[in-house]
Amino acid sequence: MSGMRDGALQLLPWVALVAVALAVVLVAFRPGRGTVRVARGLAAVAFLLGAIGVLVHVISNHDAGVFDFRYATTWPTMSELQRWWLASTGGVGPTPSLAPMSLAFGAILVLPASIRVPVRATAQGPVALGSARIGYDDPSPP
């Protein structure tokens, strides 16, 4: 049962990566008010998955600390703060906590990329690329 759970858990980074890629494509090639909101939502989901991944990696590293040959004798005498520090900074354990953090960082970058994105619109709504009027998703003045 644990193997199936771990297999499904390992698919989550791919979901986050697809969400970030889709958000970037939406902002770059379909800059409308609705698509920018969808892109931000996808980025929020990817950020959440990245943050959960960081926690899972740090917890795995912490649990593996007692088996690390460098800390096998000193692990029981360390404070919890020292153990968690080593687990989160990569000093102990097999899983790098920066790997899922890079997905979260990619998701964060969608937000500044989607601020004041030019949106082609008229009073009737979105128009073709040849339109002379261009608005922004942010209603504040430039």
PDB file of N, CA, C and O in Angstrom, residues 51-107:
ATOM      1  N   ALA A  51       5.418  23.719  -2.100  1.00  0.00           N
ATOM      2  CA  ALA A  51       5.591  23.875  -0.654  1.00  0.00           C
ATOM      3  C   ALA A  51       5.370  22.552   0.078  1.00  0.00           C
ATOM      4  O   ALA A  51       6.111  22.206   1.003  1.00  0.00           O
ATOM      5  N   ILE A  52       4.356  21.805  -0.366  1.00  0.00           N
ATOM      6  CA  ILE A  52       4.122  20.485   0.227  1.00  0.00           C
ATOM      7  C   ILE A  52       5.313  19.573  -0.055  1.00  0.00           C
ATOM      8  O   ILE A  52       5.740  18.806   0.811  1.00  0.00           O
ATOM      9  N   GLY A  53       5.871  19.660  -1.248  1.00  0.00           N
ATOM     10  CA  GLY A  53       7.052  18.862  -1.590  1.00  0.00           C
ATOM     11  C   GLY A  53       8.246  19.181  -0.715  1.00  0.00           C
ATOM     12  O   GLY A  53       8.981  18.285  -0.300  1.00  0.00           O
ATOM     13  N   VAL A  54       8.446  20.460  -0.415  1.00  0.00           N
ATOM     14  CA  VAL A  54       9.545  20.841   0.485  1.00  0.00           C
ATOM     15  C   VAL A  54       9.336  20.190   1.845  1.00  0.00           C
ATOM     16  O   VAL A  54      10.260  19.605   2.425  1.00  0.00           O
ATOM     17  N   LEU A  55       8.119  20.265   2.361  1.00  0.00           N
ATOM     18  CA  LEU A  55       7.838  19.661   3.667  1.00  0.00           C
ATOM     19  C   LEU A  55       8.058  18.152   3.650  1.00  0.00           C
ATOM     20  O   LEU A  55       8.648  17.596   4.586  1.00  0.00           O
ATOM     21  N   VAL A  56       7.596  17.481   2.602  1.00  0.00           N
ATOM     22  CA  VAL A  56       7.771  16.029   2.499  1.00  0.00           C
ATOM     23  C   VAL A  56       9.255  15.679   2.456  1.00  0.00           C
ATOM     24  O   VAL A  56       9.704  14.739   3.122  1.00  0.00           O
ATOM     25  N   HIS A  57      10.042  16.437   1.709  1.00  0.00           N
ATOM     26  CA  HIS A  57      11.471  16.159   1.618  1.00  0.00           C
ATOM     27  C   HIS A  57      12.174  16.391   2.953  1.00  0.00           C
ATOM     28  O   HIS A  57      13.021  15.595   3.358  1.00  0.00           O
ATOM     29  N   VAL A  58      11.838  17.471   3.628  1.00  0.00           N
ATOM     30  CA  VAL A  58      12.479  17.758   4.905  1.00  0.00           C
ATOM     31  C   VAL A  58      12.121  16.690   5.941  1.00  0.00           C
ATOM     32  O   VAL A  58      12.984  16.221   6.694  1.00  0.00           O
ATOM     33  N   ILE A  59      10.866  16.285   5.973  1.00  0.00           N
ATOM     34  CA  ILE A  59      10.453  15.239   6.916  1.00  0.00           C
ATOM     35  C   ILE A  59      11.159  13.922   6.602  1.00  0.00           C
ATOM     36  O   ILE A  59      11.619  13.217   7.515  1.00  0.00           O
ATOM     37  N   SER A  60      11.291  13.589   5.315  1.00  0.00           N
ATOM     38  CA  SER A  60      12.007  12.364   4.929  1.00  0.00           C
ATOM     39  C   SER A  60      13.462  12.426   5.351  1.00  0.00           C
ATOM     40  O   SER A  60      14.024  11.433   5.837  1.00  0.00           O
ATOM     41  N   ASN A  61      14.088  13.585   5.160  1.00  0.00           N
ATOM     42  CA  ASN A  61      15.482  13.743   5.581  1.00  0.00           C
ATOM     43  C   ASN A  61      15.614  13.609   7.094  1.00  0.00           C
ATOM     44  O   ASN A  61      16.557  12.994   7.599  1.00  0.00           O
ATOM     45  N   HIS A  62      14.684  14.190   7.822  1.00  0.00           N
ATOM     46  CA  HIS A  62      14.718  14.109   9.282  1.00  0.00           C
ATOM     47  C   HIS A  62      14.587  12.661   9.746  1.00  0.00           C
ATOM     48  O   HIS A  62      15.310  12.219  10.647  1.00  0.00           O
ATOM     49  N   ASP A  63      13.673  11.927   9.134  1.00  0.00           N
ATOM     50  CA  ASP A  63      13.467  10.527   9.510  1.00  0.00           C
ATOM     51  C   ASP A  63      14.684   9.664   9.172  1.00  0.00           C
ATOM     52  O   ASP A  63      14.947   8.668   9.847  1.00  0.00           O
ATOM     53  N   ALA A  64      15.432  10.033   8.139  1.00  0.00           N
ATOM     54  CA  ALA A  64      16.606   9.256   7.732  1.00  0.00           C
ATOM     55  C   ALA A  64      17.870   9.667   8.481  1.00  0.00           C
ATOM     56  O   ALA A  64      18.912   9.026   8.327  1.00  0.00           O
ATOM     57  N   GLY A  65      17.800  10.712   9.274  1.00  0.00           N
ATOM     58  CA  GLY A  65      18.991  11.221   9.954  1.00  0.00           C
ATOM     59  C   GLY A  65      19.663  10.229  10.866  1.00  0.00           C
ATOM     60  O   GLY A  65      20.889  10.179  10.945  1.00  0.00           O
ATOM     61  N   VAL A  66      18.895   9.416  11.541  1.00  0.00           N
ATOM     62  CA  VAL A  66      19.474   8.442  12.467  1.00  0.00           C
ATOM     63  C   VAL A  66      20.288   7.378  11.722  1.00  0.00           C
ATOM     64  O   VAL A  66      21.184   6.766  12.297  1.00  0.00           O
ATOM     65  N   PHE A  67      20.003   7.180  10.437  1.00  0.00           N
ATOM     66  CA  PHE A  67      20.713   6.174   9.649  1.00  0.00           C
ATOM     67  C   PHE A  67      21.937   6.736   8.918  1.00  0.00           C
ATOM     68  O   PHE A  67      22.678   5.970   8.317  1.00  0.00           O
ATOM     69  N   ASP A  68      22.143   8.034   8.954  1.00  0.00           N
ATOM     70  CA  ASP A  68      23.279   8.656   8.288  1.00  0.00           C
ATOM     71  C   ASP A  68      24.556   8.314   9.051  1.00  0.00           C
ATOM     72  O   ASP A  68      24.644   8.525  10.261  1.00  0.00           O
ATOM     73  N   PHE A  69      25.565   7.817   8.330  1.00  0.00           N
ATOM     74  CA  PHE A  69      26.789   7.376   8.992  1.00  0.00           C
ATOM     75  C   PHE A  69      27.512   8.515   9.705  1.00  0.00           C
ATOM     76  O   PHE A  69      28.208   8.293  10.685  1.00  0.00           O
ATOM     77  N   ARG A  70      27.337   9.736   9.235  1.00  0.00           N
ATOM     78  CA  ARG A  70      28.013  10.866   9.872  1.00  0.00           C
ATOM     79  C   ARG A  70      27.387  11.237  11.215  1.00  0.00           C
ATOM     80  O   ARG A  70      28.052  11.796  12.079  1.00  0.00           O
ATOM     81  N   TYR A  71      26.103  10.943  11.380  1.00  0.00           N
ATOM     82  CA  TYR A  71      25.382  11.368  12.574  1.00  0.00           C
ATOM     83  C   TYR A  71      24.785  10.200  13.362  1.00  0.00           C
ATOM     84  O   TYR A  71      24.015  10.428  14.296  1.00  0.00           O
ATOM     85  N   ALA A  72      25.139   8.968  13.028  1.00  0.00           N
ATOM     86  CA  ALA A  72      24.542   7.802  13.687  1.00  0.00           C
ATOM     87  C   ALA A  72      24.774   7.830  15.199  1.00  0.00           C
ATOM     88  O   ALA A  72      23.879   7.484  15.970  1.00  0.00           O
ATOM     89  N   THR A  73      25.938   8.256  15.620  1.00  0.00           N
ATOM     90  CA  THR A  73      26.213   8.268  17.060  1.00  0.00           C
ATOM     91  C   THR A  73      25.766   9.565  17.730  1.00  0.00           C
ATOM     92  O   THR A  73      25.425   9.562  18.907  1.00  0.00           O
ATOM     93  N   THR A  74      25.748  10.666  16.998  1.00  0.00           N
ATOM     94  CA  THR A  74      25.410  11.947  17.614  1.00  0.00           C
ATOM     95  C   THR A  74      23.949  12.351  17.430  1.00  0.00           C
ATOM     96  O   THR A  74      23.477  13.272  18.099  1.00  0.00           O
ATOM     97  N   TRP A  75      23.230  11.699  16.522  1.00  0.00           N
ATOM     98  CA  TRP A  75      21.845  12.079  16.247  1.00  0.00           C
ATOM     99  C   TRP A  75      20.963  12.077  17.511  1.00  0.00           C
ATOM    100  O   TRP A  75      20.218  13.030  17.730  1.00  0.00           O
ATOM    101  N   PRO A  76      21.048  11.041  18.356  1.00  0.00           N
ATOM    102  CA  PRO A  76      20.191  11.045  19.553  1.00  0.00           C
ATOM    103  C   PRO A  76      20.521  12.173  20.543  1.00  0.00           C
ATOM    104  O   PRO A  76      19.665  12.578  21.319  1.00  0.00           O
ATOM    105  N   THR A  77      21.729  12.674  20.511  1.00  0.00           N
ATOM    106  CA  THR A  77      22.110  13.724  21.461  1.00  0.00           C
ATOM    107  C   THR A  77      21.866  15.133  20.921  1.00  0.00           C
ATOM    108  O   THR A  77      21.985  16.093  21.667  1.00  0.00           O
ATOM    109  N   MET A  78      21.539  15.247  19.664  1.00  0.00           N
ATOM    110  CA  MET A  78      21.285  16.559  19.066  1.00  0.00           C
ATOM    111  C   MET A  78      19.929  17.100  19.506  1.00  0.00           C
ATOM    112  O   MET A  78      18.997  16.338  19.756  1.00  0.00           O
ATOM    113  N   SER A  79      19.818  18.429  19.520  1.00  0.00           N
ATOM    114  CA  SER A  79      18.514  19.036  19.797  1.00  0.00           C
ATOM    115  C   SER A  79      17.642  18.903  18.553  1.00  0.00           C
ATOM    116  O   SER A  79      18.135  18.692  17.439  1.00  0.00           O
ATOM    117  N   GLU A  80      16.334  19.034  18.744  1.00  0.00           N
ATOM    118  CA  GLU A  80      15.417  18.951  17.608  1.00  0.00           C
ATOM    119  C   GLU A  80      15.684  20.056  16.596  1.00  0.00           C
ATOM    120  O   GLU A  80      15.567  19.849  15.393  1.00  0.00           O
ATOM    121  N   LEU A  81      16.056  21.226  17.079  1.00  0.00           N
ATOM    122  CA  LEU A  81      16.366  22.330  16.175  1.00  0.00           C
ATOM    123  C   LEU A  81      17.542  21.977  15.277  1.00  0.00           C
ATOM    124  O   LEU A  81      17.500  22.230  14.063  1.00  0.00           O
ATOM    125  N   GLN A  82      18.586  21.375  15.842  1.00  0.00           N
ATOM    126  CA  GLN A  82      19.734  20.959  15.033  1.00  0.00           C
ATOM    127  C   GLN A  82      19.327  19.891  14.022  1.00  0.00           C
ATOM    128  O   GLN A  82      19.761  19.924  12.874  1.00  0.00           O
ATOM    129  N   ARG A  83      18.507  18.948  14.434  1.00  0.00           N
ATOM    130  CA  ARG A  83      18.071  17.880  13.524  1.00  0.00           C
ATOM    131  C   ARG A  83      17.273  18.446  12.355  1.00  0.00           C
ATOM    132  O   ARG A  83      17.514  18.101  11.204  1.00  0.00           O
ATOM    133  N   TRP A  84      16.316  19.323  12.667  1.00  0.00           N
ATOM    134  CA  TRP A  84      15.491  19.895  11.604  1.00  0.00           C
ATOM    135  C   TRP A  84      16.319  20.804  10.701  1.00  0.00           C
ATOM    136  O   TRP A  84      16.064  20.882   9.498  1.00  0.00           O
ATOM    137  N   TRP A  85      17.304  21.498  11.270  1.00  0.00           N
ATOM    138  CA  TRP A  85      18.174  22.345  10.454  1.00  0.00           C
ATOM    139  C   TRP A  85      18.950  21.496   9.450  1.00  0.00           C
ATOM    140  O   TRP A  85      19.020  21.825   8.263  1.00  0.00           O
ATOM    141  N   LEU A  86      19.545  20.408   9.929  1.00  0.00           N
ATOM    142  CA  LEU A  86      20.280  19.527   9.027  1.00  0.00           C
ATOM    143  C   LEU A  86      19.364  18.920   7.971  1.00  0.00           C
ATOM    144  O   LEU A  86      19.746  18.787   6.803  1.00  0.00           O
ATOM    145  N   ALA A  87      18.157  18.561   8.363  1.00  0.00           N
ATOM    146  CA  ALA A  87      17.215  17.958   7.418  1.00  0.00           C
ATOM    147  C   ALA A  87      16.768  18.960   6.359  1.00  0.00           C
ATOM    148  O   ALA A  87      16.590  18.606   5.194  1.00  0.00           O
ATOM    149  N   SER A  88      16.605  20.214   6.741  1.00  0.00           N
ATOM    150  CA  SER A  88      16.110  21.203   5.777  1.00  0.00           C
ATOM    151  C   SER A  88      17.206  21.776   4.891  1.00  0.00           C
ATOM    152  O   SER A  88      16.939  22.211   3.777  1.00  0.00           O
ATOM    153  N   THR A  89      18.436  21.793   5.358  1.00  0.00           N
ATOM    154  CA  THR A  89      19.527  22.358   4.561  1.00  0.00           C
ATOM    155  C   THR A  89      20.264  21.324   3.722  1.00  0.00           C
ATOM    156  O   THR A  89      21.189  21.667   2.998  1.00  0.00           O
ATOM    157  N   GLY A  90      19.866  20.061   3.814  1.00  0.00           N
ATOM    158  CA  GLY A  90      20.511  19.023   3.018  1.00  0.00           C
ATOM    159  C   GLY A  90      21.723  18.423   3.681  1.00  0.00           C
ATOM    160  O   GLY A  90      22.469  17.678   3.049  1.00  0.00           O
ATOM    161  N   GLY A  91      21.935  18.725   4.952  1.00  0.00           N
ATOM    162  CA  GLY A  91      23.075  18.164   5.678  1.00  0.00           C
ATOM    163  C   GLY A  91      22.904  16.697   5.986  1.00  0.00           C
ATOM    164  O   GLY A  91      23.876  15.998   6.261  1.00  0.00           O
ATOM    165  N   VAL A  92      21.683  16.230   5.954  1.00  0.00           N
ATOM    166  CA  VAL A  92      21.397  14.831   6.249  1.00  0.00           C
ATOM    167  C   VAL A  92      20.214  14.394   5.398  1.00  0.00           C
ATOM    168  O   VAL A  92      19.361  15.204   5.028  1.00  0.00           O
ATOM    169  N   GLY A  93      20.200  13.131   5.040  1.00  0.00           N
ATOM    170  CA  GLY A  93      19.071  12.577   4.292  1.00  0.00           C
ATOM    171  C   GLY A  93      19.308  12.539   2.795  1.00  0.00           C
ATOM    172  O   GLY A  93      20.145  13.265   2.257  1.00  0.00           O
ATOM    173  N   PRO A  94      18.524  11.690   2.113  1.00  0.00           N
ATOM    174  CA  PRO A  94      18.738  11.470   0.686  1.00  0.00           C
ATOM    175  C   PRO A  94      17.955  12.391  -0.247  1.00  0.00           C
ATOM    176  O   PRO A  94      18.217  12.400  -1.446  1.00  0.00           O
ATOM    177  N   THR A  95      16.982  13.150   0.267  1.00  0.00           N
ATOM    178  CA  THR A  95      16.130  13.923  -0.635  1.00  0.00           C
ATOM    179  C   THR A  95      16.459  15.409  -0.572  1.00  0.00           C
ATOM    180  O   THR A  95      16.446  16.007   0.498  1.00  0.00           O
ATOM    181  N   PRO A  96      16.752  16.032  -1.703  1.00  0.00           N
ATOM    182  CA  PRO A  96      17.064  17.470  -1.710  1.00  0.00           C
ATOM    183  C   PRO A  96      15.805  18.312  -1.566  1.00  0.00           C
ATOM    184  O   PRO A  96      14.873  18.183  -2.352  1.00  0.00           O
ATOM    185  N   SER A  97      15.784  19.163  -0.558  1.00  0.00           N
ATOM    186  CA  SER A  97      14.589  19.982  -0.343  1.00  0.00           C
ATOM    187  C   SER A  97      14.502  21.147  -1.324  1.00  0.00           C
ATOM    188  O   SER A  97      13.452  21.752  -1.480  1.00  0.00           O
ATOM    189  N   LEU A  98      15.592  21.458  -2.010  1.00  0.00           N
ATOM    190  CA  LEU A  98      15.559  22.550  -2.984  1.00  0.00           C
ATOM    191  C   LEU A  98      14.897  22.146  -4.304  1.00  0.00           C
ATOM    192  O   LEU A  98      14.485  23.013  -5.066  1.00  0.00           O
ATOM    193  N   ALA A  99      14.775  20.868  -4.566  1.00  0.00           N
ATOM    194  CA  ALA A  99      14.142  20.429  -5.815  1.00  0.00           C
ATOM    195  C   ALA A  99      12.681  20.870  -5.896  1.00  0.00           C
ATOM    196  O   ALA A  99      12.280  21.504  -6.872  1.00  0.00           O
ATOM    197  N   PRO A 100      11.856  20.575  -4.891  1.00  0.00           N
ATOM    198  CA  PRO A 100      10.476  21.065  -4.987  1.00  0.00           C
ATOM    199  C   PRO A 100      10.376  22.579  -4.796  1.00  0.00           C
ATOM    200  O   PRO A 100       9.432  23.208  -5.274  1.00  0.00           O
ATOM    201  N   MET A 101      11.364  23.162  -4.138  1.00  0.00           N
ATOM    202  CA  MET A 101      11.348  24.610  -3.963  1.00  0.00           C
ATOM    203  C   MET A 101      11.514  25.316  -5.305  1.00  0.00           C
ATOM    204  O   MET A 101      10.992  26.408  -5.508  1.00  0.00           O
ATOM    205  N   SER A 102      12.216  24.699  -6.238  1.00  0.00           N
ATOM    206  CA  SER A 102      12.376  25.312  -7.558  1.00  0.00           C
ATOM    207  C   SER A 102      11.037  25.367  -8.295  1.00  0.00           C
ATOM    208  O   SER A 102      10.778  26.319  -9.038  1.00  0.00           O
ATOM    209  N   LEU A 103      10.177  24.376  -8.088  1.00  0.00           N
ATOM    210  CA  LEU A 103       8.838  24.428  -8.681  1.00  0.00           C
ATOM    211  C   LEU A 103       8.020  25.557  -8.065  1.00  0.00           C
ATOM    212  O   LEU A 103       7.318  26.282  -8.772  1.00  0.00           O
ATOM    213  N   ALA A 104       8.127  25.712  -6.759  1.00  0.00           N
ATOM    214  CA  ALA A 104       7.413  26.801  -6.091  1.00  0.00           C
ATOM    215  C   ALA A 104       7.926  28.155  -6.579  1.00  0.00           C
ATOM    216  O   ALA A 104       7.149  29.094  -6.782  1.00  0.00           O
ATOM    217  N   PHE A 105       9.220  28.268  -6.793  1.00  0.00           N
ATOM    218  CA  PHE A 105       9.807  29.513  -7.287  1.00  0.00           C
ATOM    219  C   PHE A 105       9.310  29.818  -8.696  1.00  0.00           C
ATOM    220  O   PHE A 105       8.977  30.959  -9.018  1.00  0.00           O
ATOM    221  N   GLY A 106       9.232  28.802  -9.546  1.00  0.00           N
ATOM    222  CA  GLY A 106       8.690  28.993 -10.889  1.00  0.00           C
ATOM    223  C   GLY A 106       7.254  29.475 -10.853  1.00  0.00           C
ATOM    224  O   GLY A 106       6.842  30.325 -11.643  1.00  0.00           O
ATOM    225  N   ALA A 107       6.486  28.945  -9.912  1.00  0.00           N
ATOM    226  CA  ALA A 107       5.098  29.380  -9.763  1.00  0.00           C
ATOM    227  C   ALA A 107       5.021  30.825  -9.292  1.00  0.00           C
ATOM    228  O   ALA A 107       4.174  31.596  -9.747  1.00  0.00           O
TER     229      ALA A 107
END
